Each structure stands twice: as structure tokens, then as C-alpha cells.
Amino acid sequence: ETACEAFFDPFVCTLDEEIHRNEVRETLIGMTLNWKVLYVVFTIRRDDVFRLISARVATPEERHIYEDQ
């Protein structure tokens, strides 16, 4: 649930997508309501259903990307 908050961050940063096992995976860096910056990997399935693959606290480098956008 917390990872979903990153999608609604007005300053969300989308990164390059990659193909993994014939599935397009997208990544974003966004902030939660508790001020945590997360790195989220997801895919979009049929009918615009989002499937979260992973979410973790952003590394210092990823946080820098988010802050410098």
C-alpha cells in the first residue's frame, strides 16, 4: 500500500523501461506521504491494471536523481 503512494507524488520521476521475460517493466522514483523516497518497479497489464513487482527505499544515487529533476 505504501508503494502505491509514490504513483501520486506530483514530482514522481519515471525512468527507462526494460523488457524482462517478454514483459515490459517500468520504474519510478516517488515520495510517500511519510516523506520516504521509494524506487518502484511495476508493469501495466490489460485494462490498465498495475502490477507492482518490487518497491524499496531509494539508494542515495536514486534519491539524487529524484531531487535533481
mmCIF file of N, CA, C and O in Angstrom, residues 1-48:
data_model
loop_
_atom_site.group_PDB
_atom_site.id
_atom_site.type_symbol
_atom_site.label_atom_id
_atom_site.label_comp_id
_atom_site.label_asym_id
_atom_site.label_seq_id
_atom_site.Cartn_x
_atom_site.Cartn_y
_atom_site.Cartn_z
ATOM 1 N N GLU A 1 0.819 -1.197 0.000
ATOM 2 C CA GLU A 1 0.000 0.000 0.000
ATOM 3 C C GLU A 1 0.856 1.251 0.000
ATOM 4 O O GLU A 1 0.541 2.206 -0.693
ATOM 5 N N THR A 2 1.932 1.254 0.764
ATOM 6 C CA THR A 2 2.791 2.436 0.820
ATOM 7 C C THR A 2 3.396 2.728 -0.543
ATOM 8 O O THR A 2 3.501 3.888 -0.933
ATOM 9 N N ALA A 3 3.785 1.694 -1.267
ATOM 10 C CA ALA A 3 4.395 1.898 -2.579
ATOM 11 C C ALA A 3 3.436 2.590 -3.537
ATOM 12 O O ALA A 3 3.865 3.358 -4.396
ATOM 13 N N CYS A 4 2.150 2.359 -3.385
ATOM 14 C CA CYS A 4 1.153 2.996 -4.259
ATOM 15 C C CYS A 4 1.175 4.513 -4.111
ATOM 16 O O CYS A 4 0.858 5.234 -5.056
ATOM 17 N N GLU A 5 1.548 5.002 -2.950
ATOM 18 C CA GLU A 5 1.595 6.449 -2.720
ATOM 19 C C GLU A 5 2.586 7.125 -3.659
ATOM 20 O O GLU A 5 2.391 8.279 -4.054
ATOM 21 N N ALA A 6 3.644 6.426 -4.033
ATOM 22 C CA ALA A 6 4.664 7.014 -4.904
ATOM 23 C C ALA A 6 4.094 7.380 -6.272
ATOM 24 O O ALA A 6 4.555 8.329 -6.908
ATOM 25 N N PHE A 7 3.078 6.654 -6.734
ATOM 26 C CA PHE A 7 2.469 6.952 -8.029
ATOM 27 C C PHE A 7 1.758 8.308 -8.026
ATOM 28 O O PHE A 7 1.589 8.928 -9.065
ATOM 29 N N PHE A 8 1.328 8.765 -6.871
ATOM 30 C CA PHE A 8 0.562 10.010 -6.766
ATOM 31 C C PHE A 8 1.418 11.203 -6.388
ATOM 32 O O PHE A 8 0.908 12.312 -6.217
ATOM 33 N N ASP A 9 2.719 11.005 -6.248
ATOM 34 C CA ASP A 9 3.645 12.097 -5.967
ATOM 35 C C ASP A 9 3.637 13.050 -7.166
ATOM 36 O O ASP A 9 3.885 12.628 -8.292
ATOM 37 N N PRO A 10 3.367 14.337 -6.944
ATOM 38 C CA PRO A 10 3.350 15.267 -8.080
ATOM 39 C C PRO A 10 4.722 15.428 -8.733
ATOM 40 O O PRO A 10 4.824 15.890 -9.864
ATOM 41 N N PHE A 11 5.778 15.023 -8.053
ATOM 42 C CA PHE A 11 7.127 15.145 -8.594
ATOM 43 C C PHE A 11 7.724 13.783 -8.961
ATOM 44 O O PHE A 11 8.944 13.644 -9.071
ATOM 45 N N VAL A 12 6.863 12.777 -9.157
ATOM 46 C CA VAL A 12 7.330 11.430 -9.478
ATOM 47 C C VAL A 12 8.261 11.472 -10.690
ATOM 48 O O VAL A 12 8.056 12.251 -11.626
ATOM 49 N N CYS A 13 9.297 10.663 -10.628
ATOM 50 C CA CYS A 13 10.298 10.608 -11.692
ATOM 51 C C CYS A 13 10.222 9.227 -12.346
ATOM 52 O O CYS A 13 10.472 8.218 -11.680
ATOM 53 N N THR A 14 9.852 9.187 -13.612
ATOM 54 C CA THR A 14 9.801 7.905 -14.316
ATOM 55 C C THR A 14 11.136 7.675 -15.001
ATOM 56 O O THR A 14 11.737 8.586 -15.556
ATOM 57 N N LEU A 15 11.596 6.440 -14.936
ATOM 58 C CA LEU A 15 12.880 6.072 -15.521
ATOM 59 C C LEU A 15 12.656 5.182 -16.733
ATOM 60 O O LEU A 15 11.515 4.884 -17.099
ATOM 61 N N ASP A 16 13.741 4.740 -17.338
ATOM 62 C CA ASP A 16 13.639 3.891 -18.521
ATOM 63 C C ASP A 16 12.928 2.584 -18.213
ATOM 64 O O ASP A 16 13.012 2.065 -17.104
ATOM 65 N N GLU A 17 12.260 2.083 -19.220
ATOM 66 C CA GLU A 17 11.627 0.767 -19.075
ATOM 67 C C GLU A 17 12.565 -0.283 -19.640
ATOM 68 O O GLU A 17 13.450 0.010 -20.432
ATOM 69 N N GLU A 18 12.381 -1.511 -19.185
ATOM 70 C CA GLU A 18 13.173 -2.617 -19.716
ATOM 71 C C GLU A 18 12.268 -3.817 -19.929
ATOM 72 O O GLU A 18 11.191 -3.908 -19.348
ATOM 73 N N ILE A 19 12.710 -4.708 -20.785
ATOM 74 C CA ILE A 19 11.942 -5.925 -21.058
ATOM 75 C C ILE A 19 12.583 -7.079 -20.294
ATOM 76 O O ILE A 19 13.789 -7.304 -20.390
ATOM 77 N N HIS A 20 11.764 -7.764 -19.520
ATOM 78 C CA HIS A 20 12.226 -8.899 -18.728
ATOM 79 C C HIS A 20 11.255 -10.047 -18.946
ATOM 80 O O HIS A 20 10.075 -9.945 -18.607
ATOM 81 N N ARG A 21 11.746 -11.126 -19.558
ATOM 82 C CA ARG A 21 10.903 -12.289 -19.864
ATOM 83 C C ARG A 21 9.641 -11.902 -20.641
ATOM 84 O O ARG A 21 8.516 -12.234 -20.256
ATOM 85 N N ASN A 22 9.829 -11.141 -21.691
ATOM 86 C CA ASN A 22 8.744 -10.693 -22.580
ATOM 87 C C ASN A 22 7.727 -9.804 -21.885
ATOM 88 O O ASN A 22 6.588 -9.696 -22.330
ATOM 89 N N GLU A 23 8.126 -9.167 -20.804
ATOM 90 C CA GLU A 23 7.227 -8.263 -20.068
ATOM 91 C C GLU A 23 7.925 -6.910 -19.939
ATOM 92 O O GLU A 23 9.077 -6.843 -19.529
ATOM 93 N N VAL A 24 7.228 -5.851 -20.293
ATOM 94 C CA VAL A 24 7.793 -4.509 -20.165
ATOM 95 C C VAL A 24 7.673 -4.073 -18.703
ATOM 96 O O VAL A 24 6.577 -4.039 -18.146
ATOM 97 N N ARG A 25 8.810 -3.787 -18.096
ATOM 98 C CA ARG A 25 8.831 -3.334 -16.703
ATOM 99 C C ARG A 25 9.237 -1.870 -16.657
ATOM 100 O O ARG A 25 10.206 -1.467 -17.293
ATOM 101 N N GLU A 26 8.471 -1.113 -15.933
ATOM 102 C CA GLU A 26 8.734 0.310 -15.801
ATOM 103 C C GLU A 26 9.183 0.607 -14.381
ATOM 104 O O GLU A 26 8.859 -0.122 -13.448
ATOM 105 N N THR A 27 9.932 1.688 -14.233
ATOM 106 C CA THR A 27 10.414 2.069 -12.909
ATOM 107 C C THR A 27 10.098 3.532 -12.649
ATOM 108 O O THR A 27 10.020 4.342 -13.576
ATOM 109 N N LEU A 28 9.920 3.836 -11.376
ATOM 110 C CA LEU A 28 9.712 5.217 -10.976
ATOM 111 C C LEU A 28 10.346 5.451 -9.618
ATOM 112 O O LEU A 28 10.607 4.514 -8.868
ATOM 113 N N ILE A 29 10.605 6.711 -9.342
ATOM 114 C CA ILE A 29 11.071 7.127 -8.028
ATOM 115 C C ILE A 29 10.079 8.171 -7.553
ATOM 116 O O ILE A 29 9.819 9.158 -8.249
ATOM 117 N N GLY A 30 9.493 7.941 -6.391
ATOM 118 C CA GLY A 30 8.495 8.865 -5.874
ATOM 119 C C GLY A 30 8.505 8.888 -4.356
ATOM 120 O O GLY A 30 9.028 7.994 -3.702
ATOM 121 N N MET A 31 7.893 9.928 -3.810
ATOM 122 C CA MET A 31 7.868 10.119 -2.369
ATOM 123 C C MET A 31 6.512 9.723 -1.808
ATOM 124 O O MET A 31 5.474 9.972 -2.413
ATOM 125 N N THR A 32 6.539 9.113 -0.623
ATOM 126 C CA THR A 32 5.309 8.716 0.059
ATOM 127 C C THR A 32 4.830 9.851 0.959
ATOM 128 O O THR A 32 5.515 10.867 1.131
ATOM 129 N N LEU A 33 3.678 9.657 1.557
ATOM 130 C CA LEU A 33 3.137 10.656 2.470
ATOM 131 C C LEU A 33 3.992 10.817 3.719
ATOM 132 O O LEU A 33 3.952 11.850 4.377
ATOM 133 N N ASN A 34 4.797 9.785 4.033
ATOM 134 C CA ASN A 34 5.696 9.847 5.198
ATOM 135 C C ASN A 34 7.097 10.309 4.818
ATOM 136 O O ASN A 34 8.046 10.075 5.564
ATOM 137 N N TRP A 35 7.243 10.920 3.651
ATOM 138 C CA TRP A 35 8.485 11.518 3.184
ATOM 139 C C TRP A 35 9.574 10.494 2.862
ATOM 140 O O TRP A 35 10.749 10.814 2.859
ATOM 141 N N LYS A 36 9.199 9.252 2.579
ATOM 142 C CA LYS A 36 10.166 8.254 2.145
ATOM 143 C C LYS A 36 10.228 8.272 0.620
ATOM 144 O O LYS A 36 9.197 8.285 -0.046
ATOM 145 N N VAL A 37 11.438 8.276 0.088
ATOM 146 C CA VAL A 37 11.606 8.215 -1.363
ATOM 147 C C VAL A 37 11.793 6.746 -1.736
ATOM 148 O O VAL A 37 12.691 6.072 -1.230
ATOM 149 N N LEU A 38 10.898 6.247 -2.601
ATOM 150 C CA LEU A 38 10.898 4.841 -2.983
ATOM 151 C C LEU A 38 11.262 4.655 -4.448
ATOM 152 O O LEU A 38 10.950 5.495 -5.300
ATOM 153 N N TYR A 39 11.884 3.528 -4.731
ATOM 154 C CA TYR A 39 12.169 3.072 -6.082
ATOM 155 C C TYR A 39 11.195 1.928 -6.338
ATOM 156 O O TYR A 39 11.211 0.924 -5.624
ATOM 157 N N VAL A 40 10.333 2.075 -7.337
ATOM 158 C CA VAL A 40 9.246 1.122 -7.576
ATOM 159 C C VAL A 40 9.372 0.559 -8.988
ATOM 160 O O VAL A 40 9.554 1.310 -9.949
ATOM 161 N N VAL A 41 9.265 -0.752 -9.090
ATOM 162 C CA VAL A 41 9.242 -1.440 -10.392
ATOM 163 C C VAL A 41 7.842 -2.022 -10.569
ATOM 164 O O VAL A 41 7.305 -2.657 -9.660
ATOM 165 N N PHE A 42 7.271 -1.797 -11.744
ATOM 166 C CA PHE A 42 5.904 -2.252 -11.995
ATOM 167 C C PHE A 42 5.715 -2.546 -13.466
ATOM 168 O O PHE A 42 6.543 -2.198 -14.306
ATOM 169 N N THR A 43 4.608 -3.190 -13.771
ATOM 170 C CA THR A 43 4.211 -3.417 -15.153
ATOM 171 C C THR A 43 2.727 -3.089 -15.273
ATOM 172 O O THR A 43 2.005 -3.111 -14.273
ATOM 173 N N ILE A 44 2.315 -2.764 -16.467
ATOM 174 C CA ILE A 44 0.901 -2.449 -16.707
ATOM 175 C C ILE A 44 0.310 -3.598 -17.504
ATOM 176 O O ILE A 44 0.779 -3.921 -18.597
ATOM 177 N N ARG A 45 -0.693 -4.214 -16.949
ATOM 178 C CA ARG A 45 -1.363 -5.343 -17.589
ATOM 179 C C ARG A 45 -2.576 -4.857 -18.369
ATOM 180 O O ARG A 45 -2.851 -3.661 -18.451
ATOM 181 N N ARG A 46 -3.321 -5.804 -18.892
ATOM 182 C CA ARG A 46 -4.533 -5.448 -19.646
ATOM 183 C C ARG A 46 -5.478 -4.614 -18.799
ATOM 184 O O ARG A 46 -5.494 -4.731 -17.571
ATOM 185 N N ASP A 47 -6.252 -3.794 -19.450
ATOM 186 C CA ASP A 47 -7.252 -2.941 -18.802
ATOM 187 C C ASP A 47 -6.631 -1.980 -17.791
ATOM 188 O O ASP A 47 -7.245 -1.640 -16.780
ATOM 189 N N ASP A 48 -5.388 -1.553 -18.049
ATOM 190 C CA ASP A 48 -4.692 -0.581 -17.199
ATOM 191 C C ASP A 48 -4.557 -1.031 -15.745
ATOM 192 O O ASP A 48 -4.622 -0.222 -14.825
#
